[in-house]
Tab-separated table of C-alpha atoms in Angstrom:
chain	number	residue	atom	x	y	z
R	1	MET	CA	31.124	-1.649	-3.009
R	2	SER	CA	30.355	-5.076	-0.352
R	3	LYS	CA	31.013	-8.586	-1.762
R	4	ASN	CA	27.319	-8.760	-0.430
R	5	THR	CA	25.989	-6.257	-2.663
R	6	LEU	CA	28.496	-6.996	-5.409
R	7	LEU	CA	26.256	-10.825	-4.736
R	8	SER	CA	23.095	-9.609	-4.758
R	9	THR	CA	23.360	-7.252	-7.638
R	10	PHE	CA	24.958	-9.658	-9.580
R	11	THR	CA	21.830	-12.248	-8.596
R	12	MET	CA	19.924	-9.914	-9.911
R	13	LYS	CA	20.795	-9.192	-13.164
R	14	THR	CA	21.226	-13.155	-13.817
R	15	VAL	CA	17.730	-13.429	-12.977
R	16	SER	CA	16.415	-10.472	-14.522
R	17	SER	CA	17.822	-12.287	-17.988
R	18	LEU	CA	17.267	-15.504	-17.526
R	19	MET	CA	13.530	-14.610	-16.795
R	20	LEU	CA	13.024	-13.813	-20.250
R	21	LEU	CA	13.690	-17.079	-21.239
R	22	PRO	CA	10.190	-18.707	-20.494
R	23	ALA	CA	12.221	-22.569	-19.277
R	24	PHE	CA	14.309	-20.055	-16.846
R	25	ARG	CA	11.297	-18.329	-15.720
R	26	HIS	CA	8.890	-21.530	-14.857
R	27	LEU	CA	12.260	-23.130	-12.729
R	28	GLY	CA	12.628	-19.926	-11.194
R	29	LYS	CA	8.925	-19.862	-9.728
R	30	ARG	CA	9.480	-23.058	-9.158
R	31	ILE	CA	12.170	-22.446	-6.870
R	32	LEU	CA	10.585	-18.828	-5.503
R	33	LYS	CA	7.535	-21.229	-4.643
R	34	SER	CA	9.322	-23.808	-3.040
R	35	ARG	CA	10.574	-20.848	-0.356
R	36	ILE	CA	6.986	-20.305	0.527
R	37	ASP	CA	6.883	-23.049	2.981
R	38	ASP	CA	9.914	-21.941	5.005
R	39	VAL	CA	8.101	-18.941	5.306
R	40	ILE	CA	4.806	-20.144	6.787
R	41	GLU	CA	7.044	-22.024	9.264
R	42	ARG	CA	8.896	-18.928	9.991
R	43	GLU	CA	5.675	-17.633	10.880
R	44	GLN	CA	4.110	-20.330	12.760
R	45	ASN	CA	7.190	-20.669	14.749
R	46	ARG	CA	6.901	-16.686	15.999
R	47	GLY	CA	3.062	-17.930	17.316
R	48	MET	CA	1.481	-16.933	14.482
R	49	PRO	CA	-1.961	-18.261	13.279
R	50	TYR	CA	-1.323	-21.141	10.419
R	51	LEU	CA	-3.515	-19.231	8.298
R	52	MET	CA	-1.870	-15.980	8.694
R	53	ALA	CA	0.938	-17.207	7.725
R	54	ARG	CA	-0.647	-18.937	4.889
R	55	ASP	CA	-2.080	-15.888	3.710
R	56	LYS	CA	0.996	-14.623	3.952
R	57	GLY	CA	2.461	-17.001	1.336
R	58	GLN	CA	-0.199	-16.996	-0.805
R	59	MET	CA	0.234	-13.190	-1.476
R	60	MET	CA	3.826	-13.519	-1.714
R	61	ASN	CA	2.890	-16.250	-4.531
R	62	ASN	CA	0.771	-13.927	-6.394
R	63	LEU	CA	3.304	-11.534	-6.704
R	64	ILE	CA	5.528	-13.986	-7.755
R	65	GLU	CA	2.758	-14.456	-10.612
R	66	VAL	CA	2.768	-10.978	-11.199
R	67	PHE	CA	6.117	-10.785	-12.972
R	68	ASP	CA	6.170	-14.384	-14.689
R	69	HIS	CA	2.162	-12.487	-16.265
R	70	TRP	CA	3.769	-9.434	-17.304
R	71	ILE	CA	6.826	-10.992	-19.166
R	72	SER	CA	4.687	-13.622	-20.696
R	73	ASP	CA	2.771	-10.855	-22.159
R	74	GLY	CA	5.671	-9.993	-23.975
R	75	ASN	CA	5.797	-6.404	-23.677
R	76	ALA	CA	7.905	-5.783	-21.403
R	77	ARG	CA	12.098	-5.293	-22.781
R	78	LYS	CA	14.488	-6.701	-22.100
R	79	ASP	CA	16.303	-3.339	-20.052
R	80	THR	CA	13.074	-2.554	-18.248
R	81	VAL	CA	13.602	-6.200	-16.949
R	82	LYS	CA	16.842	-5.763	-15.566
R	83	LYS	CA	16.571	-2.054	-14.102
R	84	LEU	CA	12.865	-3.818	-11.680
R	85	PHE	CA	14.280	-6.454	-10.661
R	86	SER	CA	17.812	-4.556	-9.856
R	87	SER	CA	15.869	-1.982	-8.041
R	88	PHE	CA	14.138	-5.514	-6.155
R	89	GLY	CA	17.389	-6.380	-5.580
R	90	HIS	CA	18.395	-3.406	-2.994
R	91	ILE	CA	15.103	-4.158	-1.007
R	92	ILE	CA	16.421	-7.429	0.225
R	93	GLN	CA	20.262	-7.118	-0.605
R	94	ARG	CA	21.821	-8.177	2.654
R	95	ASP	CA	24.002	-4.816	3.339
R	96	ASN	CA	20.235	-3.686	4.578
R	97	THR	CA	20.527	-5.593	8.123
R	98	ALA	CA	23.878	-3.961	9.887
R	99	ILE	CA	21.617	-0.995	9.237
R	100	PHE	CA	18.158	-2.911	10.342
R	101	ASP	CA	20.238	-3.328	13.645
R	102	ALA	CA	22.066	-0.291	14.019
R	103	TYR	CA	18.426	1.391	13.804
R	104	GLU	CA	16.686	-1.283	16.467
R	105	ALA	CA	19.666	-1.028	19.001
R	106	LYS	CA	19.057	2.795	19.142
R	107	TYR	CA	15.264	2.937	18.710
R	108	GLY	CA	14.034	-0.782	20.326
R	109	GLN	CA	12.735	-1.909	17.228
R	110	ARG	CA	13.323	-2.890	13.229
R	111	PRO	CA	12.782	0.495	11.188
R	112	PRO	CA	9.498	1.116	8.629
R	113	ARG	CA	10.141	-0.641	4.975
R	114	PHE	CA	8.938	2.434	3.477
R	115	THR	CA	7.454	5.993	2.932
R	116	THR	CA	4.529	7.434	1.375
R	117	ILE	CA	5.051	10.816	0.218
R	118	SER	CA	2.587	13.207	-1.504
R	119	PRO	CA	4.674	15.796	-3.337
R	120	THR	CA	1.745	18.151	-4.732
R	121	LYS	CA	-1.930	18.795	-3.834
R	122	HIS	CA	-2.161	19.964	-7.432
R	123	CYS	CA	-4.533	17.741	-9.239
R	124	ASN	CA	-6.939	18.061	-12.339
R	125	LEU	CA	-9.666	16.486	-11.803
R	126	ARG	CA	-11.885	17.170	-8.025
R	127	CYS	CA	-13.211	14.038	-7.210
R	128	VAL	CA	-16.033	13.594	-4.779
R	129	GLY	CA	-14.827	12.708	-1.521
R	130	CYS	CA	-11.127	13.086	-2.180
R	131	TYR	CA	-8.957	12.372	0.691
R	132	ALA	CA	-6.562	15.682	-0.003
R	133	ALA	CA	-9.684	17.970	-0.838
R	134	SER	CA	-7.250	18.391	-3.947
R	135	SER	CA	-7.997	20.155	-7.150
R	136	GLU	CA	-6.312	22.524	-9.749
R	137	ASN	CA	-6.523	25.237	-7.569
R	138	THR	CA	-4.293	24.121	-4.984
R	139	ASN	CA	-0.877	24.196	-6.525
R	140	ILE	CA	1.099	23.830	-3.931
R	141	HIS	CA	4.249	21.487	-4.423
R	142	MET	CA	7.131	20.058	-1.882
R	143	ASP	CA	10.880	21.292	-3.204
R	144	PHE	CA	12.324	18.827	-4.782
R	145	ASP	CA	15.450	18.881	-3.014
R	146	TYR	CA	12.989	17.813	0.268
R	147	VAL	CA	11.942	15.014	-1.433
R	148	ASP	CA	14.740	13.881	-2.300
R	149	ARG	CA	16.218	14.086	1.361
R	150	ILE	CA	13.033	12.080	2.201
R	151	VAL	CA	14.287	8.681	-0.032
R	152	ARG	CA	17.861	9.548	0.418
R	153	GLU	CA	17.704	9.536	4.406
R	154	GLN	CA	15.010	6.392	4.354
R	155	LYS	CA	17.494	4.275	2.493
R	156	GLU	CA	20.708	5.017	4.127
R	157	LEU	CA	19.239	5.119	7.806
R	158	TRP	CA	16.231	2.141	7.101
R	159	GLY	CA	17.664	0.068	4.323
R	160	SER	CA	14.786	1.150	3.211
R	161	HIS	CA	14.531	0.789	-1.268
R	162	PHE	CA	10.648	1.037	-1.755
R	163	VAL	CA	8.717	4.258	-1.929
R	164	VAL	CA	5.239	5.000	-2.568
R	165	ILE	CA	3.815	8.320	-4.369
R	166	SER	CA	0.444	9.525	-3.768
R	167	GLY	CA	-1.111	13.061	-4.460
R	168	GLY	CA	-2.627	15.147	-5.467
R	169	GLU	CA	-1.885	13.939	-9.216
R	170	PRO	CA	1.820	13.140	-8.950
R	171	MET	CA	2.127	13.496	-12.559
R	172	MET	CA	1.410	17.295	-12.132
R	173	TYR	CA	4.643	17.557	-9.708
R	174	HIS	CA	6.809	20.246	-10.808
R	175	SER	CA	9.896	21.690	-8.339
R	176	LYS	CA	13.243	23.541	-9.700
R	177	GLY	CA	12.847	22.342	-13.131
R	178	LYS	CA	11.934	18.564	-11.982
R	179	ASN	CA	8.778	16.252	-12.172
R	180	ILE	CA	8.458	12.780	-10.235
R	181	LEU	CA	10.050	11.120	-12.890
R	182	ASP	CA	13.086	12.819	-12.330
R	183	LEU	CA	12.476	11.545	-8.911
R	184	VAL	CA	12.280	8.149	-9.293
R	185	GLU	CA	15.439	8.169	-12.065
R	186	ARG	CA	17.551	9.871	-9.757
R	187	HIS	CA	17.468	7.161	-7.183
R	188	PRO	CA	17.392	3.436	-9.496
R	189	ASP	CA	18.052	1.301	-6.585
R	190	VAL	CA	14.491	2.141	-5.257
R	191	PHE	CA	10.939	0.532	-6.306
R	192	PHE	CA	8.060	3.053	-6.563
R	193	LEU	CA	4.742	2.417	-6.789
R	194	MET	CA	2.942	6.091	-8.019
R	195	TYR	CA	-0.931	6.214	-7.063
R	196	THR	CA	-2.258	7.879	-10.179
R	197	ASN	CA	-5.107	9.183	-12.136
R	198	GLY	CA	-3.679	8.179	-14.738
R	199	THR	CA	-5.515	10.995	-17.652
R	200	LEU	CA	-1.645	12.466	-17.911
R	201	ILE	CA	-0.240	9.435	-18.763
R	202	THR	CA	0.921	10.290	-22.567
R	203	ASP	CA	3.088	7.992	-25.179
R	204	GLU	CA	6.253	9.916	-23.928
R	205	ALA	CA	5.699	9.280	-19.743
R	206	ALA	CA	4.869	5.380	-20.935
R	207	ASP	CA	8.037	5.457	-23.003
R	208	ARG	CA	10.197	6.980	-20.427
R	209	MET	CA	8.633	4.959	-17.135
R	210	ALA	CA	9.670	1.506	-19.055
R	211	LYS	CA	13.263	2.952	-19.759
R	212	LEU	CA	13.089	3.736	-16.198
R	213	GLY	CA	12.406	0.302	-14.785
R	214	ASN	CA	11.952	1.342	-11.533
R	215	ILE	CA	8.312	2.501	-11.535
R	216	THR	CA	4.711	1.116	-11.307
R	217	PRO	CA	1.805	2.963	-11.804
R	218	SER	CA	-1.179	2.014	-10.859
R	219	ILE	CA	-4.912	3.785	-12.140
R	220	SER	CA	-7.541	4.881	-9.915
R	221	VAL	CA	-10.975	3.976	-10.952
R	222	GLU	CA	-14.459	3.404	-8.807
R	223	GLY	CA	-15.826	1.127	-10.759
R	224	PHE	CA	-16.675	0.279	-14.707
R	225	GLU	CA	-16.696	3.485	-16.346
R	226	GLU	CA	-20.668	4.827	-15.187
R	227	GLU	CA	-18.733	4.701	-11.317
R	228	THR	CA	-15.874	5.908	-12.800
R	229	ASP	CA	-16.664	8.832	-14.273
R	230	GLU	CA	-20.103	9.801	-11.861
R	231	ARG	CA	-17.293	10.730	-9.155
R	232	ARG	CA	-13.870	11.463	-11.083
R	233	GLY	CA	-15.758	13.256	-14.045
R	234	LYS	CA	-17.070	12.783	-17.098
R	235	GLY	CA	-15.134	11.232	-19.838
R	236	ILE	CA	-12.448	10.333	-17.148
R	237	HIS	CA	-12.986	6.479	-17.955
R	238	LYS	CA	-11.809	6.384	-21.759
R	239	LYS	CA	-8.714	8.512	-20.164
R	240	ILE	CA	-7.580	5.565	-18.662
R	241	ARG	CA	-8.402	2.959	-21.093
R	242	GLU	CA	-5.772	5.169	-23.257
R	243	ALA	CA	-3.323	5.249	-20.082
R	244	PHE	CA	-3.838	1.456	-19.982
R	245	GLU	CA	-3.185	0.487	-23.924
R	246	ARG	CA	-0.310	3.207	-23.911
R	247	LEU	CA	1.628	1.455	-20.416
R	248	HIS	CA	0.788	-2.356	-22.239
R	249	LYS	CA	2.455	-1.313	-25.119
R	250	ALA	CA	5.387	0.727	-23.990
R	251	GLY	CA	5.922	-2.661	-21.577
R	252	VAL	CA	5.425	-1.188	-18.072
R	253	VAL	CA	3.704	-3.082	-15.241
R	254	TYR	CA	0.752	-1.263	-13.842
R	255	GLY	CA	-2.615	-1.643	-11.694
R	256	ILE	CA	-5.572	-0.515	-10.290
R	257	SER	CA	-6.685	1.579	-7.243
R	258	VAL	CA	-10.209	1.318	-6.637
R	259	THR	CA	-12.092	3.300	-3.587
R	260	ALA	CA	-15.130	0.976	-2.408
R	261	THR	CA	-17.908	2.814	-0.986
R	262	ASN	CA	-21.322	1.442	-0.385
R	263	LYS	CA	-22.765	2.515	-4.150
R	264	ASN	CA	-19.897	0.030	-5.645
R	265	ALA	CA	-19.529	-2.760	-2.916
R	266	ASP	CA	-20.932	-5.106	-4.987
R	267	ILE	CA	-18.779	-4.156	-8.422
R	268	VAL	CA	-15.782	-4.074	-8.100
R	269	LEU	CA	-15.210	-7.909	-6.774
R	270	SER	CA	-17.656	-8.472	-8.740
R	271	PRO	CA	-16.931	-11.258	-11.985
R	272	GLU	CA	-16.865	-8.978	-14.012
R	273	PHE	CA	-15.235	-6.847	-13.110
R	274	ILE	CA	-12.169	-8.571	-11.833
R	275	ASP	CA	-12.555	-9.960	-15.503
R	276	TYR	CA	-12.573	-6.585	-17.590
R	277	TYR	CA	-9.557	-5.267	-15.773
R	278	MET	CA	-7.632	-8.186	-15.341
R	279	ASN	CA	-8.159	-10.070	-18.551
R	280	GLN	CA	-9.524	-7.184	-21.358
R	281	LEU	CA	-6.973	-3.877	-19.963
R	282	HIS	CA	-3.925	-6.419	-18.813
R	283	VAL	CA	-3.676	-4.712	-15.506
R	284	TYR	CA	-1.710	-7.120	-13.322
R	285	TYR	CA	-2.307	-6.244	-10.109
R	286	MET	CA	-5.285	-4.051	-7.607
R	287	TRP	CA	-5.264	-1.916	-4.597
R	288	MET	CA	-8.371	-1.783	-2.513
R	289	PHE	CA	-9.537	1.145	-0.164
R	290	GLN	CA	-12.594	1.605	1.476
R	291	TYR	CA	-13.794	4.565	1.673
R	292	MET	CA	-12.398	6.355	4.594
R	293	PRO	CA	-14.264	9.618	5.823
R	294	ILE	CA	-12.132	12.389	5.852
R	295	GLY	CA	-11.307	15.084	2.731
R	296	ARG	CA	-13.473	17.032	1.005
R	297	SER	CA	-17.009	16.751	2.068
R	298	TYR	CA	-16.688	13.866	4.467
R	299	SER	CA	-19.406	11.597	4.863
R	300	LEU	CA	-20.061	8.469	6.706
R	301	ASP	CA	-23.069	8.017	4.034
R	302	LEU	CA	-20.325	6.659	1.630
R	303	MET	CA	-18.885	3.959	3.651
R	304	VAL	CA	-18.934	0.326	3.459
R	305	THR	CA	-21.479	-1.404	5.289
R	306	PRO	CA	-19.228	-3.941	7.869
R	307	GLN	CA	-21.382	-6.403	5.542
R	308	GLN	CA	-20.587	-5.409	2.666
R	309	ARG	CA	-16.700	-5.197	4.119
R	310	LYS	CA	-16.925	-8.842	5.363
R	311	ASP	CA	-18.319	-9.939	1.603
R	312	LEU	CA	-15.685	-7.738	0.386
R	313	LEU	CA	-13.213	-9.840	2.633
R	314	ASP	CA	-14.604	-13.295	1.582
R	315	LYS	CA	-14.822	-12.517	-2.040
R	316	MET	CA	-10.759	-10.909	-1.689
R	317	TYR	CA	-9.357	-14.344	-0.692
R	318	ARG	CA	-11.299	-16.264	-3.201
R	319	TRP	CA	-9.691	-14.451	-5.691
R	320	MET	CA	-6.558	-14.535	-4.082
R	321	TYR	CA	-6.383	-18.729	-3.472
R	322	ASP	CA	-8.600	-19.798	-6.713
R	323	GLU	CA	-7.244	-17.369	-9.346
R	324	GLU	CA	-3.579	-16.317	-7.893
R	325	LEU	CA	-4.620	-12.942	-7.836
R	326	PHE	CA	-2.955	-9.889	-6.378
R	327	ILE	CA	-4.908	-8.159	-4.449
R	328	ALA	CA	-4.498	-6.407	-1.671
R	329	ASP	CA	-7.419	-4.042	0.969
R	330	PHE	CA	-5.794	-1.822	3.035
R	331	TRP	CA	-8.510	-2.930	5.842
R	332	ASN	CA	-9.053	-6.478	4.577
R	333	SER	CA	-5.134	-7.528	4.176
R	334	GLY	CA	-4.515	-7.511	7.941
R	335	THR	CA	-3.608	-11.391	7.797
R	336	ILE	CA	-1.237	-10.374	5.186
R	337	SER	CA	0.632	-7.470	6.681
R	338	ASN	CA	-0.084	-8.362	10.496
R	339	GLY	CA	-2.557	-5.707	11.097
R	340	CYS	CA	-1.932	-1.893	10.806
R	341	LEU	CA	1.471	-0.527	9.148
R	342	SER	CA	1.168	2.948	10.580
R	343	ALA	CA	3.061	5.398	13.088
R	344	GLY	CA	6.637	4.210	11.181
R	345	ARG	CA	5.954	0.265	13.044
R	346	SER	CA	8.641	-1.940	12.062
R	347	GLY	CA	8.096	-3.084	8.397
R	348	GLY	CA	5.638	-0.416	8.254
R	349	TYR	CA	5.287	3.083	7.211
R	350	VAL	CA	4.707	6.804	7.237
R	351	TYR	CA	2.959	9.292	5.460
R	352	ILE	CA	4.650	13.517	4.943
R	353	ASP	CA	1.919	15.556	2.544
R	354	TRP	CA	2.955	18.738	0.401
R	355	ASN	CA	3.857	20.400	3.419
R	356	GLY	CA	5.773	18.436	4.854
R	357	ASP	CA	3.291	17.675	7.441
R	358	VAL	CA	4.139	13.733	9.144
R	359	MET	CA	0.995	11.463	9.907
R	360	PRO	CA	1.188	8.210	10.777
R	361	CYS	CA	-1.507	6.897	7.785
R	362	VAL	CA	-2.905	8.804	4.497
R	363	PHE	CA	-5.891	7.835	6.574
R	364	ASN	CA	-5.011	9.481	9.898
R	365	PRO	CA	-4.762	13.576	8.860
R	366	TYR	CA	-3.519	14.310	12.488
R	367	THR	CA	0.425	15.804	13.369
R	368	LYS	CA	2.721	16.296	15.316
R	369	ASP	CA	6.013	16.909	13.207
R	370	ASN	CA	7.005	18.664	10.063
R	371	ILE	CA	9.745	17.069	7.807
R	372	ILE	CA	10.582	20.263	6.238
R	373	LYS	CA	10.979	21.892	9.971
R	374	THR	CA	12.749	19.089	11.035
R	375	PHE	CA	15.503	18.648	8.747
R	376	GLU	CA	16.305	22.947	8.870
R	377	GLN	CA	17.036	22.214	12.833
R	378	GLY	CA	19.322	19.458	12.097
R	379	GLY	CA	17.189	16.007	12.773
R	380	THR	CA	16.522	13.391	10.461
R	381	ILE	CA	13.895	11.574	9.574
R	382	ASN	CA	14.239	9.527	12.208
R	383	ASP	CA	12.966	11.987	14.402
R	384	VAL	CA	10.017	12.683	13.138
R	385	VAL	CA	9.439	8.829	13.154
R	386	ASN	CA	10.114	8.452	16.594
R	387	SER	CA	7.830	11.346	18.212
R	388	ASP	CA	5.724	11.129	20.832
R	389	PHE	CA	2.139	10.387	18.272
R	390	MET	CA	4.449	7.561	16.603
R	391	LYS	CA	5.295	6.122	19.718
R	392	GLU	CA	1.761	6.247	20.695
R	393	ILE	CA	-0.180	4.349	18.161
R	394	ARG	CA	2.892	1.462	17.853
R	395	ALA	CA	2.546	1.116	21.734
R	396	TRP	CA	-1.374	0.382	20.932
R	397	GLN	CA	-0.810	-1.988	17.815
R	398	GLN	CA	1.953	-3.955	19.962
R	399	ASN	CA	-0.605	-4.390	22.753
R	400	TYR	CA	-3.613	-5.579	20.211
R	401	PHE	CA	-1.435	-7.697	18.247
R	402	GLU	CA	2.073	-9.546	19.691
R	403	PRO	CA	2.047	-13.356	18.218
R	404	GLU	CA	5.117	-13.378	20.813
R	405	SER	CA	3.368	-12.435	23.918
R	406	GLY	CA	0.137	-14.375	22.491
R	407	LYS	CA	-1.972	-11.162	21.749
R	408	LEU	CA	-3.799	-12.206	18.665
R	409	GLY	CA	-6.624	-8.871	17.966
R	410	ASN	CA	-8.935	-9.623	14.589
R	411	MET	CA	-6.859	-9.043	11.990
R	412	PHE	CA	-9.651	-8.325	10.425
R	413	THR	CA	-10.416	-4.911	11.934
R	414	PRO	CA	-6.597	-3.788	12.807
R	415	CYS	CA	-6.716	-0.011	11.726
R	416	PRO	CA	-7.104	2.366	15.047
R	417	ILE	CA	-8.513	5.567	12.868
R	418	LYS	CA	-11.277	3.575	11.255
R	419	ASP	CA	-12.212	0.174	13.484
R	420	HIS	CA	-10.702	1.385	17.263
R	421	HIS	CA	-11.810	4.994	16.600
R	422	TRP	CA	-12.256	5.397	20.226
R	423	ASP	CA	-8.710	4.604	20.942
R	424	MET	CA	-7.363	6.952	18.019
R	425	ARG	CA	-9.259	9.878	19.590
R	426	GLU	CA	-7.953	8.897	23.169
R	427	ILE	CA	-4.225	9.520	21.320
R	428	ILE	CA	-4.816	11.651	19.665
R	429	ASP	CA	-6.016	13.936	22.517
R	430	LYS	CA	-3.603	12.619	24.704
R	431	VAL	CA	-0.271	13.627	22.324
R	432	GLU	CA	-2.409	17.113	21.179
R	433	ALA	CA	-1.617	16.425	17.650
R	434	GLN	CA	-2.760	18.627	14.990
R	435	PRO	CA	-5.287	18.110	12.761
R	436	ALA	CA	-3.621	18.490	9.488
R	437	ASN	CA	-6.147	20.851	7.172
R	438	GLU	CA	-9.798	21.632	7.919
R	439	ASP	CA	-12.011	18.830	7.577
R	440	ALA	CA	-9.226	17.191	9.614
R	441	ALA	CA	-10.406	19.829	12.286
R	442	HIS	CA	-13.803	20.073	11.380
R	443	ALA	CA	-13.843	15.611	12.544
R	444	LEU	CA	-12.352	16.646	15.788
R	445	GLU	CA	-15.892	18.760	16.229
R	446	ASP	CA	-18.712	16.708	14.688
R	447	ASP	CA	-20.143	14.574	17.567
R	448	ASP	CA	-22.220	12.452	15.220
R	449	TYR	CA	-19.096	11.792	13.037
R	450	TYR	CA	-17.501	10.655	16.400
R	451	LYS	CA	-20.588	8.189	17.318
R	452	GLY	CA	-20.974	6.893	13.538
R	453	MET	CA	-17.499	5.864	13.960
R	454	VAL	CA	-16.974	4.177	16.743
R	455	ARG	CA	-20.641	2.426	16.316
R	456	PHE	CA	-18.637	0.772	12.854
R	457	GLY	CA	-16.342	0.061	14.827
R	458	GLU	CA	-18.533	-2.252	17.196
R	459	GLU	CA	-20.620	-3.594	14.395
R	460	ILE	CA	-17.674	-4.910	12.617
R	461	GLU	CA	-16.278	-6.186	15.145
R	462	SER	CA	-18.619	-8.072	16.201
R	463	ALA	CA	-19.352	-9.197	11.557
R	464	THR	CA	-15.833	-10.838	11.842
R	465	ALA	CA	-15.174	-11.739	15.411
R	466	ASP	CA	-16.083	-15.105	14.624
R	467	LYS	CA	-14.320	-15.793	11.345
R	468	TRP	CA	-11.033	-14.753	12.968
R	469	LYS	CA	-11.512	-16.977	16.548
R	470	ARG	CA	-12.964	-19.691	14.420
R	471	GLU	CA	-10.876	-19.981	11.185
R	472	TYR	CA	-7.706	-18.129	12.939
R	473	VAL	CA	-7.447	-18.510	16.282
R	474	GLN	CA	-8.903	-22.016	17.691
R	475	PRO	CA	-6.993	-24.098	15.442
R	476	ASN	CA	-4.227	-25.563	17.157
R	477	SER	CA	-2.645	-27.186	13.594
R	478	LYS	CA	-2.823	-26.655	10.053
R	479	GLU	CA	-5.055	-29.755	9.674
R	480	GLU	CA	-7.800	-28.043	11.999
R	481	ALA	CA	-7.469	-24.719	10.037
R	482	GLU	CA	-7.328	-26.581	7.259
R	483	GLU	CA	-11.107	-28.036	8.192
R	484	SER	CA	-12.267	-24.863	9.777
R	485	LEU	CA	-12.291	-23.648	6.152
R	486	LYS	CA	-14.150	-26.137	4.554
R	487	THR	CA	-16.521	-26.930	7.255
R	488	GLY	CA	-17.074	-23.345	8.201
R	489	SER	CA	-17.887	-24.806	11.752
């Protein structure tokens, strides 16, 4: 173990111990937050609009508040806190720099920062519009050794210590006598975010998550009980509430994952919704996915309208700034993520499903490579990330937004598959990417689908272009940006 690794490990162990003491925790918060101004200044020096830099800083602030809230609740175990901060310490340890540099020297960019893996298509529910078309009848699992190798290679080849687990239902994953928590236990230097329907989180599962420390479950809801049960099945919301109770009692950091549709768009960021989940049910953070018409019985009729999307954008940023809540929307948070994270871009990710098919993201179900075949042919995860398909998408991203070159495409419409569907279809056709499932194949042949997606992209650009230019692009200083927010001029 290198000196830098020893130092970072020692530092995180010390920090995690001190964080349990209120006086030291408040001091630690002040120290961490004092660094945010440095981040904002560094981003501005790269050519980033001031408000984009400020949005990033605010999200860092709110993440600090998540952990402070969790520890302040008093249920977090000392070992859980230590293990969580230890896994975070590996994400930021200095030894990663050498890996970053080696990757950049070979491929011309910094590596991705995480993978999203769906190790199983199996699910105990059959939700309307499921992007993965999962159910109890789709009992497909990726071999544990392959999943384990993906995690190991991203550590070794990318310096990445963050993994997102999706599905299917991850709690139903079984391979070679192991389950998803066995994977988490095997990699204590990785922090895992797991999207789950929550219905299989027993007292034993919650206790094990607390003992592991390096996993946070994000439980899917659609609104209140009525909306959740309508999409997920009668009685599901009751089971979700029970899961929250178990996780809170065990001292686990947990959140919610919300799919916004035009049916629930007025609910999911309402004061009543936020109070119910964040206060009454002690939820610590929230991810939001705006319904993308892919998967089982895809329908453009469920998409949020352009005006609803803009309303969700405004509401989310008010909660972020006024209440310091950690709420991220995979379309409306483009100012924080520098736009589209897909296709293995620097700081981004790729998606790998139960069959081993590698896709740009969860919502772009087209593929050129299979990680299992690549492994069997002597390749590595680097080979699938640097395919012609991924490179074409990354070239589009760089042409759309690259502040160092003065390219400032609208960060409220950053998604190639949803906001610029015509561009994405050209890339799919050019590289002859293949649909990963029957629904994706049907979408390629559906002319009404294509026209509807193109129309949506045009309408959302029209709805958000003025806000992007007025508040983010045109101001030449911090003062001008702040004034544009106050006056709306």
